[in-house]
Amino acid sequence: MALSRIASSTHASNLLKPLSAALSIRRVISSDSTDPLTIETSLPFISHKCDAPPRAVDTSASELFSFFRDMATMRRMEIAADSLYKAKLIRGFCHLYDGQEAVAIGMEAAITKKDAIITAYRDHCIFIGRGGTLLEVFGELMGRICGGSKGKGGSMHFYRKQTNFFGGHGIVGAQIPLGCGLAFAQRYSKEENVTFTLYGDGAANQGQLFEALNMAALWDLPAILVCENNHYGMGTAEWRAAKNPAYYKRGDYVPGLKVDGMDVLAVKQACKFAKEHALKNGPLILEMDTYRYHGHSMSDPGSTYRTRDEISGVRQERDPIERVRKLLLAHDIASEKELKDIEKQVRKDVDDAIAKAKECPMPDPSELFTNVYVKGLGVESFGADRKEVRATLP
């Protein structure tokens, strides 16, 4: 990729210096290099009842390159979902994740697929991070059989059992005790794995959070509670809903850490620290200071309770993808053209997945009964009048 330097006399070299600087791309680090690269987080971590991890994060050119590609894919996927919803190809509830991509990507960089993740209904990008495909996402969103949940779950109910992704839950805060249950199973089975339970600032006042956290602390479970604080629970600002919006301290007796959730390297460092802590000492709370660009859901324009200047300000100053773009350029890992080419390819991949999803058939009506009832019991399904037998389950 590197261009040869312009060879000329000293006089000509001085004259052409600005031109050569503009034309010459000196690739210092290859984009597929795994050599260690240390970068400091944008902001320090703020800790509660624990020592904060160091700001210097170990990464590599290859990892930064993958961060950019994966977050760009998530961003484009969610923007496409917006268009599909407006075209009525996606129906029902739909909560988009654009702006929060660094949380999903940074978390995956610090753990393995043997670790478990459970989240709320803003789950499309978490599914992709767990190894799901674009076709499975769009198929599920459009209710097709090729969807990740065979078209039965929709936007709020993505799962991927083979990589320990346990959903996708529509009831606010309901996933928190379930996540602590997963951590209990890991401890009971003597696994060296942890469970990351994600919830929003809107769910942070739920009583079940404190009940589950109390049990997790009593039993030293490898449970990591991750508050994705995007500052608005639906249309309510955090300071209007919580007397103490320092969510990383809300565990009281449980250690906590506040993280810049728009910095993928900070998220990676925090999640690595959290996993090591949880395996040795029990639960920990991570507060990811992040932001969503869309409204709470597709029925929310997102502009009645916050200003457009606020949204554009976050985009300009804290956008997670732009931060990685700047790192790739600053360290001569990639050129502007290469990054634009990646974005073009991502757009094509998304468009191709949508086209294939549109061609997928709807589920057969018999799919309504799969994964619901135990097979082999001869259960009968009746119509609304309870007189006509509609089907006998296998």
mmCIF file with all atom_site columns, N, CA and C in Angstrom, residues 22 24 38 64 102 112-113 117 128 168 176 186 188 201 232 238 248 270-271 274 287 316 330 345 357 369 382 387:
data_model
loop_
_atom_site.group_PDB
_atom_site.id
_atom_site.type_symbol
_atom_site.label_atom_id
_atom_site.label_alt_id
_atom_site.label_comp_id
_atom_site.label_asym_id
_atom_site.label_entity_id
_atom_site.label_seq_id
_atom_site.pdbx_PDB_ins_code
_atom_site.Cartn_x
_atom_site.Cartn_y
_atom_site.Cartn_z
_atom_site.occupancy
_atom_site.B_iso_or_equiv
_atom_site.pdbx_formal_charge
_atom_site.auth_seq_id
_atom_site.auth_comp_id
_atom_site.auth_asym_id
_atom_site.auth_atom_id
_atom_site.pdbx_PDB_model_num
ATOM 1  N N  . ALA A 1 22  ? 1.438   15.292  0.966  1.00 0.00 ? 22  ALA A N  1
ATOM 2  C CA . ALA A 1 22  ? 0.034   15.026  0.669  1.00 0.00 ? 22  ALA A CA 1
ATOM 3  C C  . ALA A 1 22  ? -0.143  13.712  -0.081 1.00 0.00 ? 22  ALA A C  1
ATOM 4  N N  . SER A 1 24  ? 2.236   11.092  -0.313 1.00 0.00 ? 24  SER A N  1
ATOM 5  C CA . SER A 1 24  ? 2.903   9.915   0.227  1.00 0.00 ? 24  SER A CA 1
ATOM 6  C C  . SER A 1 24  ? 2.130   9.336   1.396  1.00 0.00 ? 24  SER A C  1
ATOM 7  N N  . THR A 1 38  ? -0.039  0.178   22.370 1.00 0.00 ? 38  THR A N  1
ATOM 8  C CA . THR A 1 38  ? -0.628  0.670   23.616 1.00 0.00 ? 38  THR A CA 1
ATOM 9  C C  . THR A 1 38  ? -1.209  2.058   23.404 1.00 0.00 ? 38  THR A C  1
ATOM 10 N N  . LEU A 1 64  ? -7.887  -2.855  16.013 1.00 0.00 ? 64  LEU A N  1
ATOM 11 C CA . LEU A 1 64  ? -8.489  -1.555  15.727 1.00 0.00 ? 64  LEU A CA 1
ATOM 12 C C  . LEU A 1 64  ? -9.219  -1.575  14.390 1.00 0.00 ? 64  LEU A C  1
ATOM 13 N N  . ALA A 1 102 ? -19.823 0.913   20.717 1.00 0.00 ? 102 ALA A N  1
ATOM 14 C CA . ALA A 1 102 ? -18.561 0.639   21.417 1.00 0.00 ? 102 ALA A CA 1
ATOM 15 C C  . ALA A 1 102 ? -18.757 -0.293  22.611 1.00 0.00 ? 102 ALA A C  1
ATOM 16 N N  . THR A 1 112 ? -14.812 -14.190 26.052 1.00 0.00 ? 112 THR A N  1
ATOM 17 C CA . THR A 1 112 ? -14.928 -15.249 25.055 1.00 0.00 ? 112 THR A CA 1
ATOM 18 C C  . THR A 1 112 ? -16.399 -15.606 24.874 1.00 0.00 ? 112 THR A C  1
ATOM 19 N N  . LYS A 1 113 ? -16.666 -16.416 23.874 1.00 0.00 ? 113 LYS A N  1
ATOM 20 C CA . LYS A 1 113 ? -18.047 -16.828 23.611 1.00 0.00 ? 113 LYS A CA 1
ATOM 21 C C  . LYS A 1 113 ? -18.546 -17.818 24.654 1.00 0.00 ? 113 LYS A C  1
ATOM 22 N N  . ILE A 1 117 ? -23.972 -13.521 27.904 1.00 0.00 ? 117 ILE A N  1
ATOM 23 C CA . ILE A 1 117 ? -24.501 -12.155 27.838 1.00 0.00 ? 117 ILE A CA 1
ATOM 24 C C  . ILE A 1 117 ? -26.020 -12.238 27.790 1.00 0.00 ? 117 ILE A C  1
ATOM 25 N N  . ILE A 1 128 ? -25.157 -9.521  16.820 1.00 0.00 ? 128 ILE A N  1
ATOM 26 C CA . ILE A 1 128 ? -24.084 -9.519  15.815 1.00 0.00 ? 128 ILE A CA 1
ATOM 27 C C  . ILE A 1 128 ? -22.732 -9.762  16.495 1.00 0.00 ? 128 ILE A C  1
ATOM 28 N N  . GLY A 1 168 ? -32.107 -10.322 24.715 1.00 0.00 ? 168 GLY A N  1
ATOM 29 C CA . GLY A 1 168 ? -33.350 -10.008 24.134 1.00 0.00 ? 168 GLY A CA 1
ATOM 30 C C  . GLY A 1 168 ? -34.548 -10.190 25.062 1.00 0.00 ? 168 GLY A C  1
ATOM 31 N N  . ILE A 1 176 ? -32.263 -8.981  34.525 1.00 0.00 ? 176 ILE A N  1
ATOM 32 C CA . ILE A 1 176 ? -31.232 -8.861  35.569 1.00 0.00 ? 176 ILE A CA 1
ATOM 33 C C  . ILE A 1 176 ? -31.206 -10.080 36.492 1.00 0.00 ? 176 ILE A C  1
ATOM 34 N N  . GLN A 1 186 ? -23.019 -20.900 36.406 1.00 0.00 ? 186 GLN A N  1
ATOM 35 C CA . GLN A 1 186 ? -21.582 -20.957 36.131 1.00 0.00 ? 186 GLN A CA 1
ATOM 36 C C  . GLN A 1 186 ? -20.790 -21.292 37.395 1.00 0.00 ? 186 GLN A C  1
ATOM 37 N N  . TYR A 1 188 ? -22.009 -22.828 40.069 1.00 0.00 ? 188 TYR A N  1
ATOM 38 C CA . TYR A 1 188 ? -22.425 -24.174 40.477 1.00 0.00 ? 188 TYR A CA 1
ATOM 39 C C  . TYR A 1 188 ? -21.674 -25.236 39.666 1.00 0.00 ? 188 TYR A C  1
ATOM 40 N N  . ASP A 1 201 ? -30.320 2.829   31.961 1.00 0.00 ? 201 ASP A N  1
ATOM 41 C CA . ASP A 1 201 ? -30.515 3.681   33.138 1.00 0.00 ? 201 ASP A CA 1
ATOM 42 C C  . ASP A 1 201 ? -31.984 3.721   33.543 1.00 0.00 ? 201 ASP A C  1
ATOM 43 N N  . TYR A 1 232 ? -31.294 8.665   28.952 1.00 0.00 ? 232 TYR A N  1
ATOM 44 C CA . TYR A 1 232 ? -32.733 8.861   28.824 1.00 0.00 ? 232 TYR A CA 1
ATOM 45 C C  . TYR A 1 232 ? -33.462 7.525   28.902 1.00 0.00 ? 232 TYR A C  1
ATOM 46 N N  . GLU A 1 238 ? -32.110 11.121  33.047 1.00 0.00 ? 238 GLU A N  1
ATOM 47 C CA . GLU A 1 238 ? -31.687 10.340  34.217 1.00 0.00 ? 238 GLU A CA 1
ATOM 48 C C  . GLU A 1 238 ? -31.870 11.115  35.522 1.00 0.00 ? 238 GLU A C  1
ATOM 49 N N  . TYR A 1 248 ? -22.842 3.494   38.896 1.00 0.00 ? 248 TYR A N  1
ATOM 50 C CA . TYR A 1 248 ? -21.766 2.580   39.277 1.00 0.00 ? 248 TYR A CA 1
ATOM 51 C C  . TYR A 1 248 ? -21.639 2.451   40.789 1.00 0.00 ? 248 TYR A C  1
ATOM 52 N N  . ALA A 1 270 ? -12.240 -2.102  30.753 1.00 0.00 ? 270 ALA A N  1
ATOM 53 C CA . ALA A 1 270 ? -13.141 -2.235  31.902 1.00 0.00 ? 270 ALA A CA 1
ATOM 54 C C  . ALA A 1 270 ? -13.721 -3.646  31.987 1.00 0.00 ? 270 ALA A C  1
ATOM 55 N N  . CYS A 1 271 ? -14.103 -4.220  30.839 1.00 0.00 ? 271 CYS A N  1
ATOM 56 C CA . CYS A 1 271 ? -14.699 -5.556  30.840 1.00 0.00 ? 271 CYS A CA 1
ATOM 57 C C  . CYS A 1 271 ? -13.671 -6.628  31.169 1.00 0.00 ? 271 CYS A C  1
ATOM 58 N N  . ALA A 1 274 ? -13.323 -6.349  34.843 1.00 0.00 ? 274 ALA A N  1
ATOM 59 C CA . ALA A 1 274 ? -14.527 -6.848  35.511 1.00 0.00 ? 274 ALA A CA 1
ATOM 60 C C  . ALA A 1 274 ? -14.554 -8.368  35.538 1.00 0.00 ? 274 ALA A C  1
ATOM 61 N N  . GLU A 1 287 ? -20.844 1.041   34.829 1.00 0.00 ? 287 GLU A N  1
ATOM 62 C CA . GLU A 1 287 ? -21.718 2.045   34.228 1.00 0.00 ? 287 GLU A CA 1
ATOM 63 C C  . GLU A 1 287 ? -21.070 2.542   32.955 1.00 0.00 ? 287 GLU A C  1
ATOM 64 N N  . GLN A 1 316 ? -20.305 14.749  17.018 1.00 0.00 ? 316 GLN A N  1
ATOM 65 C CA . GLN A 1 316 ? -19.063 15.403  16.616 1.00 0.00 ? 316 GLN A CA 1
ATOM 66 C C  . GLN A 1 316 ? -17.913 15.155  17.586 1.00 0.00 ? 316 GLN A C  1
ATOM 67 N N  . ALA A 1 330 ? -4.107  8.232   12.594 1.00 0.00 ? 330 ALA A N  1
ATOM 68 C CA . ALA A 1 330 ? -2.986  8.788   13.353 1.00 0.00 ? 330 ALA A CA 1
ATOM 69 C C  . ALA A 1 330 ? -1.807  7.837   13.429 1.00 0.00 ? 330 ALA A C  1
ATOM 70 N N  . GLN A 1 345 ? -18.206 -1.321  1.353  1.00 0.00 ? 345 GLN A N  1
ATOM 71 C CA . GLN A 1 345 ? -18.420 -2.760  1.388  1.00 0.00 ? 345 GLN A CA 1
ATOM 72 C C  . GLN A 1 345 ? -19.462 -3.127  2.437  1.00 0.00 ? 345 GLN A C  1
ATOM 73 N N  . ALA A 1 357 ? -33.157 -11.462 2.794  1.00 0.00 ? 357 ALA A N  1
ATOM 74 C CA . ALA A 1 357 ? -34.190 -11.601 3.831  1.00 0.00 ? 357 ALA A CA 1
ATOM 75 C C  . ALA A 1 357 ? -35.586 -11.405 3.240  1.00 0.00 ? 357 ALA A C  1
ATOM 76 N N  . PHE A 1 369 ? -45.901 -23.486 17.418 1.00 0.00 ? 369 PHE A N  1
ATOM 77 C CA . PHE A 1 369 ? -45.908 -24.423 18.535 1.00 0.00 ? 369 PHE A CA 1
ATOM 78 C C  . PHE A 1 369 ? -44.522 -24.943 18.896 1.00 0.00 ? 369 PHE A C  1
ATOM 79 N N  . PHE A 1 382 ? -56.989 -25.792 20.165 1.00 0.00 ? 382 PHE A N  1
ATOM 80 C CA . PHE A 1 382 ? -58.382 -25.516 19.792 1.00 0.00 ? 382 PHE A CA 1
ATOM 81 C C  . PHE A 1 382 ? -58.519 -24.109 19.211 1.00 0.00 ? 382 PHE A C  1
ATOM 82 N N  . LYS A 1 387 ? -64.164 -25.547 20.670 1.00 0.00 ? 387 LYS A N  1
ATOM 83 C CA . LYS A 1 387 ? -64.922 -26.694 20.161 1.00 0.00 ? 387 LYS A CA 1
ATOM 84 C C  . LYS A 1 387 ? -64.177 -27.427 19.055 1.00 0.00 ? 387 LYS A C  1
#
